[in-house]
PDB file of C-alpha atoms in Angstrom:
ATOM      1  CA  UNK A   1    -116.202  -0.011 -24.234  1.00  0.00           C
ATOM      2  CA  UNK A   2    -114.481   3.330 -24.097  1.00  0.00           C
ATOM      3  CA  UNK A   3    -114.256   3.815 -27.957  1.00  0.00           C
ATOM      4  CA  UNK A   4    -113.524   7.474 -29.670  1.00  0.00           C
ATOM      5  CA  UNK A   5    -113.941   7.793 -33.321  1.00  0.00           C
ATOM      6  CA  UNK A   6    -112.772  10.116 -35.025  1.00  0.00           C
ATOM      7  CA  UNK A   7    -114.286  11.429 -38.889  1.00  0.00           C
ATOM      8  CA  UNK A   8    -112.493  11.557 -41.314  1.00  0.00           C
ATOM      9  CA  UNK A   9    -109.357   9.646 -41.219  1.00  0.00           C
ATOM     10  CA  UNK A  10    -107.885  11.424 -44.391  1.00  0.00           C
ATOM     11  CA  UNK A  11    -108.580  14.463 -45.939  1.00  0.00           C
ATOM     12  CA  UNK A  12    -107.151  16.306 -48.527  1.00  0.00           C
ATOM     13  CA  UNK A  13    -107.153  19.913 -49.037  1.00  0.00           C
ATOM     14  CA  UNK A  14    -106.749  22.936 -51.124  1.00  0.00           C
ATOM     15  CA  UNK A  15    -104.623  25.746 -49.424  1.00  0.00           C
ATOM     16  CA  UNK A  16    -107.029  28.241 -48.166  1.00  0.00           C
ATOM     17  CA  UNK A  17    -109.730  25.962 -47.626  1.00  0.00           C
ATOM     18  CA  UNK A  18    -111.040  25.227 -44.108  1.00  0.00           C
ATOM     19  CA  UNK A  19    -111.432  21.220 -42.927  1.00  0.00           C
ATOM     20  CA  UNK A  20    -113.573  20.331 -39.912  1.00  0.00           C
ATOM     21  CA  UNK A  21    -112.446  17.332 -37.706  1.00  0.00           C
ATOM     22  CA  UNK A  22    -115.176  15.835 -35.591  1.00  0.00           C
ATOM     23  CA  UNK A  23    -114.060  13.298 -32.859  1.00  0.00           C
ATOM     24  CA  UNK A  24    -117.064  11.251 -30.880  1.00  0.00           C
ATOM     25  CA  UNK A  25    -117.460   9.009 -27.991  1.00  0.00           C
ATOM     26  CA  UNK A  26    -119.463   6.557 -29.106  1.00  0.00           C
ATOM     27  CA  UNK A  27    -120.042   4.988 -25.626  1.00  0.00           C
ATOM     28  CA  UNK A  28    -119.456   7.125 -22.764  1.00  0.00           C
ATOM     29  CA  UNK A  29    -120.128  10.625 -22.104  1.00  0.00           C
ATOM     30  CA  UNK A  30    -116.769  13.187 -22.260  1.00  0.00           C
ATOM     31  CA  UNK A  31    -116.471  15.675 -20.368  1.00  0.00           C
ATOM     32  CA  UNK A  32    -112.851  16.711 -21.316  1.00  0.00           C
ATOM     33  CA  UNK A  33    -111.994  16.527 -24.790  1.00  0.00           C
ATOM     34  CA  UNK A  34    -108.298  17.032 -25.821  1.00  0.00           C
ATOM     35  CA  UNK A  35    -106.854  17.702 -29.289  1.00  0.00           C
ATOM     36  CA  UNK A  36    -103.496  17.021 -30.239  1.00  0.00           C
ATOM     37  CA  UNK A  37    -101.242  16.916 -33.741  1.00  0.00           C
ATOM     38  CA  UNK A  38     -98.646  15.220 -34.371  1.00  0.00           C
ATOM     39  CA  UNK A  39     -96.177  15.606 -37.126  1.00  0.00           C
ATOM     40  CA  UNK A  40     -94.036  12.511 -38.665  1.00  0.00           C
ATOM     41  CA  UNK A  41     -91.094  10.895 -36.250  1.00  0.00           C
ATOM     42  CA  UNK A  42     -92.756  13.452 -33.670  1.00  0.00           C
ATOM     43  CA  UNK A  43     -94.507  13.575 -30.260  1.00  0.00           C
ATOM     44  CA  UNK A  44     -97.648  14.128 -29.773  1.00  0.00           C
ATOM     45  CA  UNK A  45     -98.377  17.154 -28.800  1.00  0.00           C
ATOM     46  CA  UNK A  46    -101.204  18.924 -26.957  1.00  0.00           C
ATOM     47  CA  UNK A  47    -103.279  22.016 -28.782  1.00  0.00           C
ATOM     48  CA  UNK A  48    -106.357  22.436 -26.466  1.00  0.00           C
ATOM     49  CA  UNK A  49    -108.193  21.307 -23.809  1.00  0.00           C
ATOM     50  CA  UNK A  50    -112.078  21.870 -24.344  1.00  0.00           C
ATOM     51  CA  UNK A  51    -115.190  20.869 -21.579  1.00  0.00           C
ATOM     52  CA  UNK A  52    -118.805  20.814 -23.069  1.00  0.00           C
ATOM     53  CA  UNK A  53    -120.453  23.302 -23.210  1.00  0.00           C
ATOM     54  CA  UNK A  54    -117.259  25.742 -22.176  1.00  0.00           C
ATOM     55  CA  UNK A  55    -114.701  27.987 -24.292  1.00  0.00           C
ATOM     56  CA  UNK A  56    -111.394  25.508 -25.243  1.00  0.00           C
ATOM     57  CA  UNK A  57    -108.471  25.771 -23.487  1.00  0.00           C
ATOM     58  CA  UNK A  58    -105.644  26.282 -26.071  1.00  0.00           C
ATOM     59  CA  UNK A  59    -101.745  25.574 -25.180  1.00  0.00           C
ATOM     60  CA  UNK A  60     -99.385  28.381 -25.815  1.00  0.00           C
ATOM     61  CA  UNK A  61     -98.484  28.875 -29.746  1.00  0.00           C
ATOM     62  CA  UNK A  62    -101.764  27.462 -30.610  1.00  0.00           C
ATOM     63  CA  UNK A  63    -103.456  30.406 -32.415  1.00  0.00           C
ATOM     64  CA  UNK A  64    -107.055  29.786 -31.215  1.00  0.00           C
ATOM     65  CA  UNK A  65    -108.568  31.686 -34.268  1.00  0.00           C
ATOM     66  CA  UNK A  66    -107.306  29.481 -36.504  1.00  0.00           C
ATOM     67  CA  UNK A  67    -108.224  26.592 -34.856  1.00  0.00           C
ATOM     68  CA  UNK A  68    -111.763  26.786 -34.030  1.00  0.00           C
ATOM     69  CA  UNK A  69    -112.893  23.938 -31.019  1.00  0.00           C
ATOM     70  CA  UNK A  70    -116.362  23.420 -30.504  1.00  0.00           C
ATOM     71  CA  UNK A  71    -117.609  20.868 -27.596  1.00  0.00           C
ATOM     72  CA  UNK A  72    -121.496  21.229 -27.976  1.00  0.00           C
ATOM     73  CA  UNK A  73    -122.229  18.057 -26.622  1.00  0.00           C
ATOM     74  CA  UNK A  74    -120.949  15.159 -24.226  1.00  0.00           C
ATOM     75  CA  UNK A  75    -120.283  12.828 -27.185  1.00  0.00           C
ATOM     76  CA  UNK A  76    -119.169  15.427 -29.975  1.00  0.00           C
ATOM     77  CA  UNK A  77    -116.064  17.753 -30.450  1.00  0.00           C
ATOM     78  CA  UNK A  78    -115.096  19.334 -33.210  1.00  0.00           C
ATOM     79  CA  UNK A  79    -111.953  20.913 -34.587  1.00  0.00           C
ATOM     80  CA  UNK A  80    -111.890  23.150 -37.289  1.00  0.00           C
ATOM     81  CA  UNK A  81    -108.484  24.556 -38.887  1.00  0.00           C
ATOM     82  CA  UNK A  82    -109.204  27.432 -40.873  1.00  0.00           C
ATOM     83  CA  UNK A  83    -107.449  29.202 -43.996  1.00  0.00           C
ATOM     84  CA  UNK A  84    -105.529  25.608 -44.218  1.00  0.00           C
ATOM     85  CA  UNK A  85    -101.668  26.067 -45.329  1.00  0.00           C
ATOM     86  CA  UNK A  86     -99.259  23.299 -46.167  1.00  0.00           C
ATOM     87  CA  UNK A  87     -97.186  23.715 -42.992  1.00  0.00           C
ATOM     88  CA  UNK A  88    -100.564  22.936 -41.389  1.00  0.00           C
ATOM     89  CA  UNK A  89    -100.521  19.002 -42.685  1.00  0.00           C
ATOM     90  CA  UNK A  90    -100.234  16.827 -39.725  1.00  0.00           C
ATOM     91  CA  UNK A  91    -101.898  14.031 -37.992  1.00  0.00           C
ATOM     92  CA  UNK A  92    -104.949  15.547 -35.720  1.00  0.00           C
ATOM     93  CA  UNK A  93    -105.491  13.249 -32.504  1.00  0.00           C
ATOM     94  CA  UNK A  94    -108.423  13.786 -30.135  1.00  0.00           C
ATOM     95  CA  UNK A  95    -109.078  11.977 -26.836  1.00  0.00           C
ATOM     96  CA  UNK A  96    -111.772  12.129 -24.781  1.00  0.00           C
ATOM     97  CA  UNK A  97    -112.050  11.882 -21.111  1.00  0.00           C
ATOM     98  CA  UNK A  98    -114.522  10.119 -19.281  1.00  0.00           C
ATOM     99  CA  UNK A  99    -115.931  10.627 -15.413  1.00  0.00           C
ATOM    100  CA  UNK A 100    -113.090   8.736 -13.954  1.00  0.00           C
ATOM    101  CA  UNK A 101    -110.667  10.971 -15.998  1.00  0.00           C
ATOM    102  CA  UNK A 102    -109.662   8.010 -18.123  1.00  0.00           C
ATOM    103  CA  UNK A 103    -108.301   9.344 -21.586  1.00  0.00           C
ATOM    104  CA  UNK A 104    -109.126   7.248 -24.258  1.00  0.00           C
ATOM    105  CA  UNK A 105    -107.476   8.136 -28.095  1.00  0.00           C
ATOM    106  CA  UNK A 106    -109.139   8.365 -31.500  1.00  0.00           C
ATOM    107  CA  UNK A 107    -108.111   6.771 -34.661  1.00  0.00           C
ATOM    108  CA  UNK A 108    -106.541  10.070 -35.927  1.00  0.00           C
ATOM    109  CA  UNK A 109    -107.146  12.343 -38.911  1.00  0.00           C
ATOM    110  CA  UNK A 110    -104.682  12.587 -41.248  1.00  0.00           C
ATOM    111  CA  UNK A 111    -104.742  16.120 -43.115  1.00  0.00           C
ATOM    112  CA  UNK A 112    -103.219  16.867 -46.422  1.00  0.00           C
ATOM    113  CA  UNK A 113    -102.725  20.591 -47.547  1.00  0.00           C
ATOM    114  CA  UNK A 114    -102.172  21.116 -50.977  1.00  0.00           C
TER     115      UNK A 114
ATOM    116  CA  UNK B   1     -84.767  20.876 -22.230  1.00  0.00           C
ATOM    117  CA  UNK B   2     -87.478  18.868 -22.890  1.00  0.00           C
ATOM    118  CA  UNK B   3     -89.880  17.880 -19.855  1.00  0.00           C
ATOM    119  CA  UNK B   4     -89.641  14.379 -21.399  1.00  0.00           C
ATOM    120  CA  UNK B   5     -87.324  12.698 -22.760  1.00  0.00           C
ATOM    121  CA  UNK B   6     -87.221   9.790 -25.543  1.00  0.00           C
ATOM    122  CA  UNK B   7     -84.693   8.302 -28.105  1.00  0.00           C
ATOM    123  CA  UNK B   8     -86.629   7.817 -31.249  1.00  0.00           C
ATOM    124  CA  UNK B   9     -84.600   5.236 -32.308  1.00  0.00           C
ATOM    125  CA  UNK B  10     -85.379   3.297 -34.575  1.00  0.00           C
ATOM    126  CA  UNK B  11     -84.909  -0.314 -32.101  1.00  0.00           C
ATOM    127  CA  UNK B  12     -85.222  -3.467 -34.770  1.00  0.00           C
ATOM    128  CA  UNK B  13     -84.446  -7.002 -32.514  1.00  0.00           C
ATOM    129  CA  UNK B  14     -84.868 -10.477 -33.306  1.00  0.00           C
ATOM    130  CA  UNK B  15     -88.183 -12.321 -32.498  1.00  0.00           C
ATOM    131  CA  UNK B  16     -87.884 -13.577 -28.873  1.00  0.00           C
ATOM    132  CA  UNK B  17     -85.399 -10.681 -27.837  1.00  0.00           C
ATOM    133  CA  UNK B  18     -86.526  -8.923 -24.409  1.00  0.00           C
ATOM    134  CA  UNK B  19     -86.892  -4.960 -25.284  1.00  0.00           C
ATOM    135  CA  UNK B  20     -85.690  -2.522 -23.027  1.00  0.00           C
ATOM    136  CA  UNK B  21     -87.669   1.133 -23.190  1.00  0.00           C
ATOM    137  CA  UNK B  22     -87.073   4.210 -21.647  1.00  0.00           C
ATOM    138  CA  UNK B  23     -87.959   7.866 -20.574  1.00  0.00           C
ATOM    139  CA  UNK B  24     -86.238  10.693 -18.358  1.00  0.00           C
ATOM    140  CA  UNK B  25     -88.098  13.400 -17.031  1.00  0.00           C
ATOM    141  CA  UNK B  26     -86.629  16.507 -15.467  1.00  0.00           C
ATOM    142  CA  UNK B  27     -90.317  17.644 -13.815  1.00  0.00           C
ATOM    143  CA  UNK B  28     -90.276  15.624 -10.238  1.00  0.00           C
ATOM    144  CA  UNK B  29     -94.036  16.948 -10.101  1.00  0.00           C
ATOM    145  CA  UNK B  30     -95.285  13.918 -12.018  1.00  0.00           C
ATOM    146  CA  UNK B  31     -96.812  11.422 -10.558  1.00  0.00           C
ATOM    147  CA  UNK B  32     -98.608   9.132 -13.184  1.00  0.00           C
ATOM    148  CA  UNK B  33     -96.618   7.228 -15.856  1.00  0.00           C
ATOM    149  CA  UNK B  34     -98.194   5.900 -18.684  1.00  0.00           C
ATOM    150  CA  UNK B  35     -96.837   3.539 -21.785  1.00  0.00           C
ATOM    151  CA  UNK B  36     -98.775   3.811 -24.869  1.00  0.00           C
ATOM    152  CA  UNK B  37     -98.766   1.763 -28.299  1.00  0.00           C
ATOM    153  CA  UNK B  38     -99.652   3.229 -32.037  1.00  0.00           C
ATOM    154  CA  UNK B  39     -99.093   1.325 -34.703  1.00  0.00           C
ATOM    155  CA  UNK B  40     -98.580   3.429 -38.133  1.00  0.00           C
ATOM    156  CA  UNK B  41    -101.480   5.884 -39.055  1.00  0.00           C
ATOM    157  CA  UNK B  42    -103.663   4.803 -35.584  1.00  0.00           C
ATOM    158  CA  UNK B  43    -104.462   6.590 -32.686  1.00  0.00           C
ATOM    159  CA  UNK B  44    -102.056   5.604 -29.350  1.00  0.00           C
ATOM    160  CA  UNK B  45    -103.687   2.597 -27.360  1.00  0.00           C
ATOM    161  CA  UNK B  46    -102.756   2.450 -23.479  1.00  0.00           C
ATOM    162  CA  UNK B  47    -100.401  -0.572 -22.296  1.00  0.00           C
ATOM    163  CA  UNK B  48     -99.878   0.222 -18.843  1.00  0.00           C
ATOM    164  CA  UNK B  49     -99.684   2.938 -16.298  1.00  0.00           C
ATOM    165  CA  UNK B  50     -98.088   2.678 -12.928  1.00  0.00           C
ATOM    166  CA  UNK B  51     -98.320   5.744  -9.918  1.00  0.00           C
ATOM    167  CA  UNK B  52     -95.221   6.846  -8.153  1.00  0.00           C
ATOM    168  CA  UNK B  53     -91.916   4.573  -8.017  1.00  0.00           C
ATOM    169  CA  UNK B  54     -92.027   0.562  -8.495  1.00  0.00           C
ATOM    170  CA  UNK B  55     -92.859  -1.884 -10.834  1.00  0.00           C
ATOM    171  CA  UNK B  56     -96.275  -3.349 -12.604  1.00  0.00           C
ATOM    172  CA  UNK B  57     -96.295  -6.292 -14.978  1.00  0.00           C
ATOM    173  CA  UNK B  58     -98.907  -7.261 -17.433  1.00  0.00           C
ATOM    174  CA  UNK B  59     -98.215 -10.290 -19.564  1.00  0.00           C
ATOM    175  CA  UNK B  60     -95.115  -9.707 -21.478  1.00  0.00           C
ATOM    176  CA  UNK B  61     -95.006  -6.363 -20.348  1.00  0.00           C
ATOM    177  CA  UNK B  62     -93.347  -4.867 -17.187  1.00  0.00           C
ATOM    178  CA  UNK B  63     -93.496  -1.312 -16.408  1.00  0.00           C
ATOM    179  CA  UNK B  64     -91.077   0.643 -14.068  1.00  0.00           C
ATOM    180  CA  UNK B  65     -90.421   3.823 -12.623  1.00  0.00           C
ATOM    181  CA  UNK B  66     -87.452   5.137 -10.780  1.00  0.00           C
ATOM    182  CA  UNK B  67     -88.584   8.698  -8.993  1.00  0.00           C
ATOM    183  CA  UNK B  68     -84.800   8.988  -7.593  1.00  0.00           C
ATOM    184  CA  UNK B  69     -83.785   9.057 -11.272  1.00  0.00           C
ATOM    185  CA  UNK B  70     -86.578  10.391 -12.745  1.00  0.00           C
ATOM    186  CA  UNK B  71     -86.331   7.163 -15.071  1.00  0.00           C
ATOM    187  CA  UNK B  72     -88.803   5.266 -16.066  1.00  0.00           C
ATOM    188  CA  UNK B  73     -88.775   2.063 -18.698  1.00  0.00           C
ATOM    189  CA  UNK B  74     -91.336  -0.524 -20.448  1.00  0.00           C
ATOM    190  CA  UNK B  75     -89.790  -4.276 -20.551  1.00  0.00           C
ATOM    191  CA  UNK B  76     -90.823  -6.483 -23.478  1.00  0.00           C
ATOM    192  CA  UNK B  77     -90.491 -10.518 -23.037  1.00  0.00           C
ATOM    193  CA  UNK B  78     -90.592 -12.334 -25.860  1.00  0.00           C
ATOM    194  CA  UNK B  79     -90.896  -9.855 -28.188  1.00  0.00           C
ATOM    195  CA  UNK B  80     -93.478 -10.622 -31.100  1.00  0.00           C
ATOM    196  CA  UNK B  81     -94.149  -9.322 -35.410  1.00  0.00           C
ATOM    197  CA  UNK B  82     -97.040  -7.931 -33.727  1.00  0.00           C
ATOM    198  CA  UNK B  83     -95.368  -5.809 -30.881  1.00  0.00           C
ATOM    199  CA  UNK B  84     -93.692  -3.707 -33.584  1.00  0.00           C
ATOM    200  CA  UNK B  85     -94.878  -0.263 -33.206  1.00  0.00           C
ATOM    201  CA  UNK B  86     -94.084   3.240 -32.126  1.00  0.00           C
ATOM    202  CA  UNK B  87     -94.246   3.346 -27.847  1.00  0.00           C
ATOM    203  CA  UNK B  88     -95.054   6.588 -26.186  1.00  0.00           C
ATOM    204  CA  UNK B  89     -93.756   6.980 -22.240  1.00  0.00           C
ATOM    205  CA  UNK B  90     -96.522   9.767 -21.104  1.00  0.00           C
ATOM    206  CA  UNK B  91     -96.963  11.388 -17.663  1.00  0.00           C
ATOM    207  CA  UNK B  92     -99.054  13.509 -15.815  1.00  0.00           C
ATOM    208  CA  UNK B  93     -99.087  15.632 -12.328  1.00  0.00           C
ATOM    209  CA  UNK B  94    -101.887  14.091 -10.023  1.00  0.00           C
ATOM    210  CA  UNK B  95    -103.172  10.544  -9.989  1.00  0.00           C
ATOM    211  CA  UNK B  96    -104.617   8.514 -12.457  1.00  0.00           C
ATOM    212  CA  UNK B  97    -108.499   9.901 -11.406  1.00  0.00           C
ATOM    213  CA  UNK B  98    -107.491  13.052 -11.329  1.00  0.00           C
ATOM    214  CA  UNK B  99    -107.861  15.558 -14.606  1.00  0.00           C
ATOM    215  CA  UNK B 100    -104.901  17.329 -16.347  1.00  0.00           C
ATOM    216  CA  UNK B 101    -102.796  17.388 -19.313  1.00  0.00           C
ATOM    217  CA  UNK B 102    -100.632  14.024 -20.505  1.00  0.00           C
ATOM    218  CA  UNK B 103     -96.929  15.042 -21.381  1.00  0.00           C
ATOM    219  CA  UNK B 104     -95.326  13.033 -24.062  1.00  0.00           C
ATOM    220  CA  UNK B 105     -92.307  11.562 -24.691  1.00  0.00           C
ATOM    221  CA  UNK B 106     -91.208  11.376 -28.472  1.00  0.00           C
ATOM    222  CA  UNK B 107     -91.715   7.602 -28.997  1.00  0.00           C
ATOM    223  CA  UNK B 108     -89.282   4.796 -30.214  1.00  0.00           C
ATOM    224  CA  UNK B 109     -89.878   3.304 -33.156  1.00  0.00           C
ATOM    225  CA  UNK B 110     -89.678  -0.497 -32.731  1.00  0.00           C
ATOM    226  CA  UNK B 111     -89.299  -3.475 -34.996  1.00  0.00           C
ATOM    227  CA  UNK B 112     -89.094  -7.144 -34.067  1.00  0.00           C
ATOM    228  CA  UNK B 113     -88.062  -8.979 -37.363  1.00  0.00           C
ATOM    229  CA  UNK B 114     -89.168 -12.729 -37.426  1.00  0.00           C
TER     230      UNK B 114
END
């Protein structure tokens, strides 16, 4: 149980474009979902907190126009990082919390800016 | 300063070694202490967690946490191939039911050679 998935796992991208992330909880419902990016050798470290059905959360620096959250439903968050640059390639993590505020990690998303 | 702290490494030891991991923290608000494993290009998998000072062991591993010295370290008997992988110290305010934000430490890389 507790599994997150996370689509897709690699994407590759033309500067300018925008990429949508969508992370799932494929057997529990999530109230919390969390979004974090990581770059190589690096931490992982936390963009935005986001609660169905609510506005996310975003940690300071995190320019929340940019990176559009959506939490529409209990299994189903989405990330979108618009107007994609190069410095924005990085390894996208969500995790999702459950009712015992267990977080459990996706696979990751690995995004490529050209 | 960081809130956490982590050498990177990289740690490479023989097969059978016993590996010694570590944290510091400097924010005496945290309560919940986590160990995580990601193996390259996956999302981070939780080992262990322990609340407030003491030790925990599970298997090979042994978890402990020094409040005093705001130390905390992941033990590794008989280290394995298959234990080789990135390890994430992460903590939290509050106890392991309640909600909030996970604060990561860099990682060490590890790598047990055969």
């Amino acid at each position: 149980g507790a599994v997150v998935s996370q689509h897709p796992s690699w994407v590759i991208c033309k500067s300018g474009t925008s990429v949508k992330i969508e992370c799932r909880s494929l057997d529990f419902q999530a109230t919390t979902m969390f979004w974090y990016r990581q770059f190589p050798k690096q931490s992982l470290m936390l963009m935005a907190t986001s609660n169905e059905g609510s506005k996310a959360t975003y940690e300071q620096g995190v320019e929340k126009d940019k990176f559009l959250i959506n939490h529409a439903s209990l299994t189903l968050s989405t990330l979108t990082v618009t107007s994609a640059h190069p410095e924005d390639s990085s390894f996208y993590i969500c995790s999702a919390s459950n009712s015992y505020n267990e977080q459990f990690f996706g696979p990751g998303t690995r995004l490529t800016v050209l | 300063q960081k809130e956490v702290e982590q050498d990177p490494g990289p740690l490479s030891v023989p097969e059978g070694a016993i590996v010694s991991l570590n944290c510091t923290y400097s924010n005496s608000a945290f309560q919940y202490f986590m160990w995580y494993r990601q193996y390259s290009r996956k999302g981070p998998e939780l080992l262990m967690y322990t609340y407030s000072s003491g030790n925990k062991e599970d298997g090979r591993f042994t978890a402990q946490v020094d409040k005093s010295s705001k130390y905390i370290s992941l033990f590794i008997r008989d280290s394995q191939p298959s234990d080789s992988a990135t390890y994430l110290c992460a903590m939290k305010k509050g106890g392991y039911n309640q909600g909030g934000k996970l604060i990561f430490g860099q990682g060490t890389e590890l790598s047990v050679k055969p």
